[in-house]
Structures are given as C-alpha cells and as structure tokens.
CSV table of C-alpha atoms in Angstrom, one decimal:
chain,number,residue,atom,x,y,z
A,157,UNK,CA,23.9,12.5,4.7
A,158,UNK,CA,27.5,12.3,3.7
A,159,UNK,CA,27.9,8.6,3.8
A,160,UNK,CA,28.0,8.2,0.0
A,161,UNK,CA,29.6,10.5,-2.6
A,162,UNK,CA,27.0,12.4,-4.6
A,163,UNK,CA,26.3,10.6,-7.9
A,164,UNK,CA,27.7,7.3,-6.6
A,165,UNK,CA,24.6,5.4,-7.7
A,166,UNK,CA,21.8,3.5,-6.1
A,167,UNK,CA,21.6,2.9,-2.4
A,168,UNK,CA,20.2,-0.2,-0.7
A,169,UNK,CA,19.1,-0.2,2.9
A,170,UNK,CA,19.0,-3.7,4.4
A,171,UNK,CA,16.9,-4.2,7.5
A,172,UNK,CA,18.3,-6.6,10.1
A,173,UNK,CA,15.6,-5.9,12.7
A,174,UNK,CA,12.3,-4.1,13.1
A,175,UNK,CA,12.4,-0.2,13.0
A,176,UNK,CA,10.1,1.7,15.5
A,177,UNK,CA,10.0,5.5,14.8
A,178,UNK,CA,9.4,7.5,17.9
A,179,UNK,CA,9.6,11.0,16.3
A,180,UNK,CA,9.2,12.6,12.9
A,181,UNK,CA,12.4,13.4,10.9
A,182,UNK,CA,10.9,16.5,9.4
A,183,UNK,CA,8.0,18.3,7.7
A,184,UNK,CA,7.2,17.3,4.1
A,185,UNK,CA,4.3,17.9,1.8
A,186,UNK,CA,1.9,19.2,4.5
A,187,UNK,CA,2.8,16.8,7.3
A,188,UNK,CA,5.4,15.5,9.6
A,189,UNK,CA,7.2,12.5,8.1
A,190,UNK,CA,9.0,9.8,10.0
A,191,UNK,CA,12.0,9.3,7.6
A,192,UNK,CA,13.9,11.6,5.2
A,193,UNK,CA,12.2,12.3,1.9
A,194,UNK,CA,13.4,10.0,-0.8
A,195,UNK,CA,15.0,12.1,-3.6
A,196,UNK,CA,17.2,9.5,-5.2
A,197,UNK,CA,17.1,5.8,-6.1
A,198,UNK,CA,16.8,3.7,-3.0
A,199,UNK,CA,15.8,0.1,-2.3
A,200,UNK,CA,14.7,-1.1,1.1
A,201,UNK,CA,15.3,-4.8,1.6
A,202,UNK,CA,13.1,-5.5,4.6
A,203,UNK,CA,13.8,-9.3,5.0
A,204,UNK,CA,10.4,-9.6,6.7
A,205,UNK,CA,10.9,-6.8,9.1
A,206,UNK,CA,8.6,-3.9,10.0
A,207,UNK,CA,8.9,-0.1,9.9
A,208,UNK,CA,6.3,1.4,12.2
A,209,UNK,CA,5.4,4.5,14.2
A,210,UNK,CA,5.4,4.0,17.9
A,211,UNK,CA,1.8,4.2,19.1
A,212,UNK,CA,2.8,6.7,21.8
A,213,UNK,CA,4.5,9.0,19.3
A,214,UNK,CA,3.0,12.1,17.8
A,215,UNK,CA,1.2,11.8,14.5
A,216,UNK,CA,3.3,11.5,11.3
A,217,UNK,CA,3.3,9.6,8.1
A,218,UNK,CA,6.1,7.0,7.5
A,219,UNK,CA,7.6,7.9,4.1
A,220,UNK,CA,7.5,10.6,1.4
A,221,UNK,CA,8.9,10.4,-2.1
A,222,UNK,CA,9.9,13.5,-4.1
A,223,UNK,CA,9.8,14.2,-7.8
A,224,UNK,CA,13.3,12.8,-8.3
A,225,UNK,CA,12.8,9.9,-6.0
A,226,UNK,CA,12.6,6.2,-7.0
A,227,UNK,CA,11.8,4.0,-4.0
A,228,UNK,CA,11.6,0.2,-4.1
A,229,UNK,CA,10.4,-1.6,-1.0
A,230,UNK,CA,10.8,-5.4,-0.8
A,231,UNK,CA,9.5,-7.8,1.9
A,232,UNK,CA,8.6,-5.1,4.4
A,233,UNK,CA,5.6,-4.2,6.6
A,234,UNK,CA,4.8,-0.5,7.0
A,235,UNK,CA,2.4,0.1,9.9
A,236,UNK,CA,1.0,2.8,12.2
A,237,UNK,CA,1.5,5.9,10.0
A,238,UNK,CA,-1.0,8.6,11.1
A,239,UNK,CA,-1.2,12.0,9.5
A,240,UNK,CA,-3.4,15.1,9.3
A,241,UNK,CA,-2.5,15.3,5.6
A,242,UNK,CA,-2.5,12.9,2.7
A,243,UNK,CA,-0.7,9.5,2.8
A,244,UNK,CA,-0.7,7.9,6.2
A,245,UNK,CA,1.9,5.4,5.1
A,246,UNK,CA,3.5,6.8,2.0
A,247,UNK,CA,3.1,10.1,0.1
A,248,UNK,CA,4.4,9.9,-3.5
A,249,UNK,CA,4.8,13.3,-5.1
A,250,UNK,CA,5.6,12.9,-8.8
A,251,UNK,CA,8.1,10.1,-7.9
A,252,UNK,CA,8.3,6.4,-8.4
A,253,UNK,CA,7.2,3.7,-5.8
A,254,UNK,CA,7.5,0.0,-6.2
A,255,UNK,CA,6.2,-2.4,-3.5
A,256,UNK,CA,7.1,-6.1,-3.7
A,257,UNK,CA,5.9,-8.7,-1.3
A,258,UNK,CA,5.1,-6.0,1.3
A,259,UNK,CA,2.3,-5.1,3.6
A,260,UNK,CA,0.8,-1.7,4.5
A,261,UNK,CA,-1.5,-2.1,7.5
A,262,UNK,CA,-3.1,0.2,10.1
A,263,UNK,CA,-2.1,3.5,8.5
A,264,UNK,CA,-4.5,6.4,8.5
A,265,UNK,CA,-5.3,9.9,7.5
A,266,UNK,CA,-7.3,12.4,9.6
A,267,UNK,CA,-9.2,15.6,9.0
A,268,UNK,CA,-10.8,14.6,5.6
A,269,UNK,CA,-7.6,13.7,3.9
A,270,UNK,CA,-6.8,11.1,1.2
A,271,UNK,CA,-4.9,7.8,1.0
A,272,UNK,CA,-4.7,5.9,4.3
A,273,UNK,CA,-2.0,3.6,3.0
A,274,UNK,CA,-0.6,5.4,-0.1
A,275,UNK,CA,-1.3,8.8,-1.6
A,276,UNK,CA,0.0,9.0,-5.2
A,277,UNK,CA,0.1,12.5,-6.7
A,278,UNK,CA,1.1,12.3,-10.4
A,279,UNK,CA,3.7,9.6,-9.8
A,280,UNK,CA,4.2,6.0,-10.8
A,281,UNK,CA,3.3,3.2,-8.4
A,282,UNK,CA,3.8,-0.5,-9.1
A,283,UNK,CA,2.5,-3.0,-6.5
A,284,UNK,CA,3.1,-6.8,-6.7
A,285,UNK,CA,2.4,-9.6,-4.3
A,286,UNK,CA,1.5,-7.2,-1.5
A,287,UNK,CA,-1.2,-6.7,1.1
A,288,UNK,CA,-3.1,-3.6,2.2
A,289,UNK,CA,-5.1,-4.2,5.3
A,290,UNK,CA,-7.0,-2.2,7.9
A,291,UNK,CA,-5.9,1.2,6.5
A,292,UNK,CA,-8.2,4.2,7.0
A,293,UNK,CA,-8.8,7.6,5.2
A,294,UNK,CA,-11.2,10.0,6.7
A,295,UNK,CA,-12.0,11.2,3.2
A,296,UNK,CA,-11.1,9.1,0.2
A,297,UNK,CA,-9.0,6.0,-0.6
A,298,UNK,CA,-8.7,3.9,2.6
A,299,UNK,CA,-5.7,1.9,1.1
A,300,UNK,CA,-4.8,4.1,-1.9
A,301,UNK,CA,-5.7,7.5,-3.3
A,302,UNK,CA,-4.5,7.9,-6.8
A,303,UNK,CA,-4.6,11.4,-8.3
A,304,UNK,CA,-3.0,11.5,-11.8
A,305,UNK,CA,0.0,9.4,-12.8
A,306,UNK,CA,-0.1,5.6,-13.1
A,307,UNK,CA,-0.8,2.8,-10.7
A,308,UNK,CA,-0.4,-0.9,-11.6
A,309,UNK,CA,-1.4,-3.6,-9.1
A,310,UNK,CA,-0.6,-7.3,-9.5
A,311,UNK,CA,-1.4,-10.4,-7.4
A,312,UNK,CA,-2.2,-8.3,-4.3
A,313,UNK,CA,-4.9,-8.3,-1.6
A,314,UNK,CA,-6.9,-5.4,-0.2
A,315,UNK,CA,-8.9,-6.3,3.0
A,316,UNK,CA,-10.6,-4.4,5.8
A,317,UNK,CA,-9.7,-0.9,4.5
A,318,UNK,CA,-12.1,2.0,5.2
A,319,UNK,CA,-12.8,5.5,3.8
A,320,UNK,CA,-15.2,8.0,5.3
A,321,UNK,CA,-16.3,9.2,1.9
A,322,UNK,CA,-15.2,7.4,-1.4
A,323,UNK,CA,-13.2,4.3,-2.2
A,324,UNK,CA,-12.9,2.0,0.8
A,325,UNK,CA,-9.9,0.3,-0.8
A,326,UNK,CA,-9.0,2.6,-3.7
A,327,UNK,CA,-10.0,6.1,-4.8
A,328,UNK,CA,-8.9,6.6,-8.5
A,329,UNK,CA,-9.4,9.7,-10.7
A,330,UNK,CA,-7.3,8.6,-13.6
A,331,UNK,CA,-6.1,5.3,-15.1
A,332,UNK,CA,-5.5,2.2,-13.0
A,333,UNK,CA,-4.6,-1.4,-13.8
A,334,UNK,CA,-5.4,-4.3,-11.5
A,335,UNK,CA,-4.6,-7.9,-12.3
A,336,UNK,CA,-5.2,-11.2,-10.4
A,337,UNK,CA,-6.0,-9.4,-7.1
A,338,UNK,CA,-8.5,-9.8,-4.2
A,339,UNK,CA,-10.7,-7.2,-2.6
A,340,UNK,CA,-12.6,-8.2,0.5
A,341,UNK,CA,-14.3,-6.5,3.5
A,342,UNK,CA,-13.5,-2.9,2.4
A,343,UNK,CA,-16.0,-0.2,3.2
A,344,UNK,CA,-16.9,3.4,2.4
A,345,UNK,CA,-19.9,5.7,2.1
A,346,UNK,CA,-19.5,5.4,-1.7
A,347,UNK,CA,-17.6,2.7,-3.5
A,348,UNK,CA,-16.6,0.3,-0.7
C-alpha cells in the first residue's frame, strides 16, 4: 500500500491493541476476507492481542495467503472468522503459514466447506505451541483441513473442534506430522 518500497524486505506488524474487523477488505479465493491477501513475507507480532470479526459484521474469513505469501503469526488469537467457503480463520493457497504460541478459536465454515480454523491447499503450515479450540466446519476439518502440501504440528492442543462430516480436529488427505500434542473433545460424523 505504498508505505514500503517494493523489494525492501520483510515487514513486521506489531499489535498494540486488539483488532476488531467490522467489514471485509475484499473477495479472495471464493470468499470475502477481512484483511488484504498476504503475498509477501510478513510477521504479525501479536503480543497477546486478538484479531477478530465483529459478531455483528457480515460473514468473512480473517486471512488469506497467496502462493508468494509467507506469513508468521506470533502470540496472537484469531477468532470469529465465518465464511461460506473454505478456511474460516485462514485460507493458505500454495503459500507458507507459521503459527507460534497462537490460538484459533470460534472460527467456522458454512455450506459444506472445509477447514473451520485453517484450510491448507498445497501450502506449508508449521504450528508450534498453539491452541485450536471450538472451531467448526460444516463438512471436513473442524480445526484444520489439509489438502496436499505439508503440515507439521508441535506441542499444540486441539479441543472442542467439530466437523459435520470428517475430521473433528483435522482432515488430512496427504502427509501430516504431529509431535507432543493433545487432542480432546473433538467430534465429527467420522473421525472425531
């Protein structure tokens, strides 16, 4: 948006307060999205703050990452994303997403879509020391739906996530690595 010269390198966004989104920024990957699509290397330093959709706002997911995007989210809660397409919280399309010490809660997809918290389409996702709680997908992957690419999860907790069809916590159709993590109280018609 003109604040940095093209090619000037990585950008870091440091939150000093909670962020409440009252309207979508634009339409990306089949759904309205609350923030601009990440197409470069960006780090969000949340400092314990929350990025959330206002409950009175129209439906939209919170974030989307494009094929050239590399997003790292540290110490941030993402909550209230609600979309009629994949990825209630985050849609990662061939990009890279890293979550550290963060929480995705109360995000959802409607109309038989995938990935209440995160939808990963052929991208790379690394999750460490994070929590996915009370996310919902009407179809598959209450917390995460993983379609191709690579997902690695370390020291994280998945609780109270729900899917209407498969994978209360995670729906995976390729390789997935999980280490030292906890799954509790997740539910689905198949594979809670």
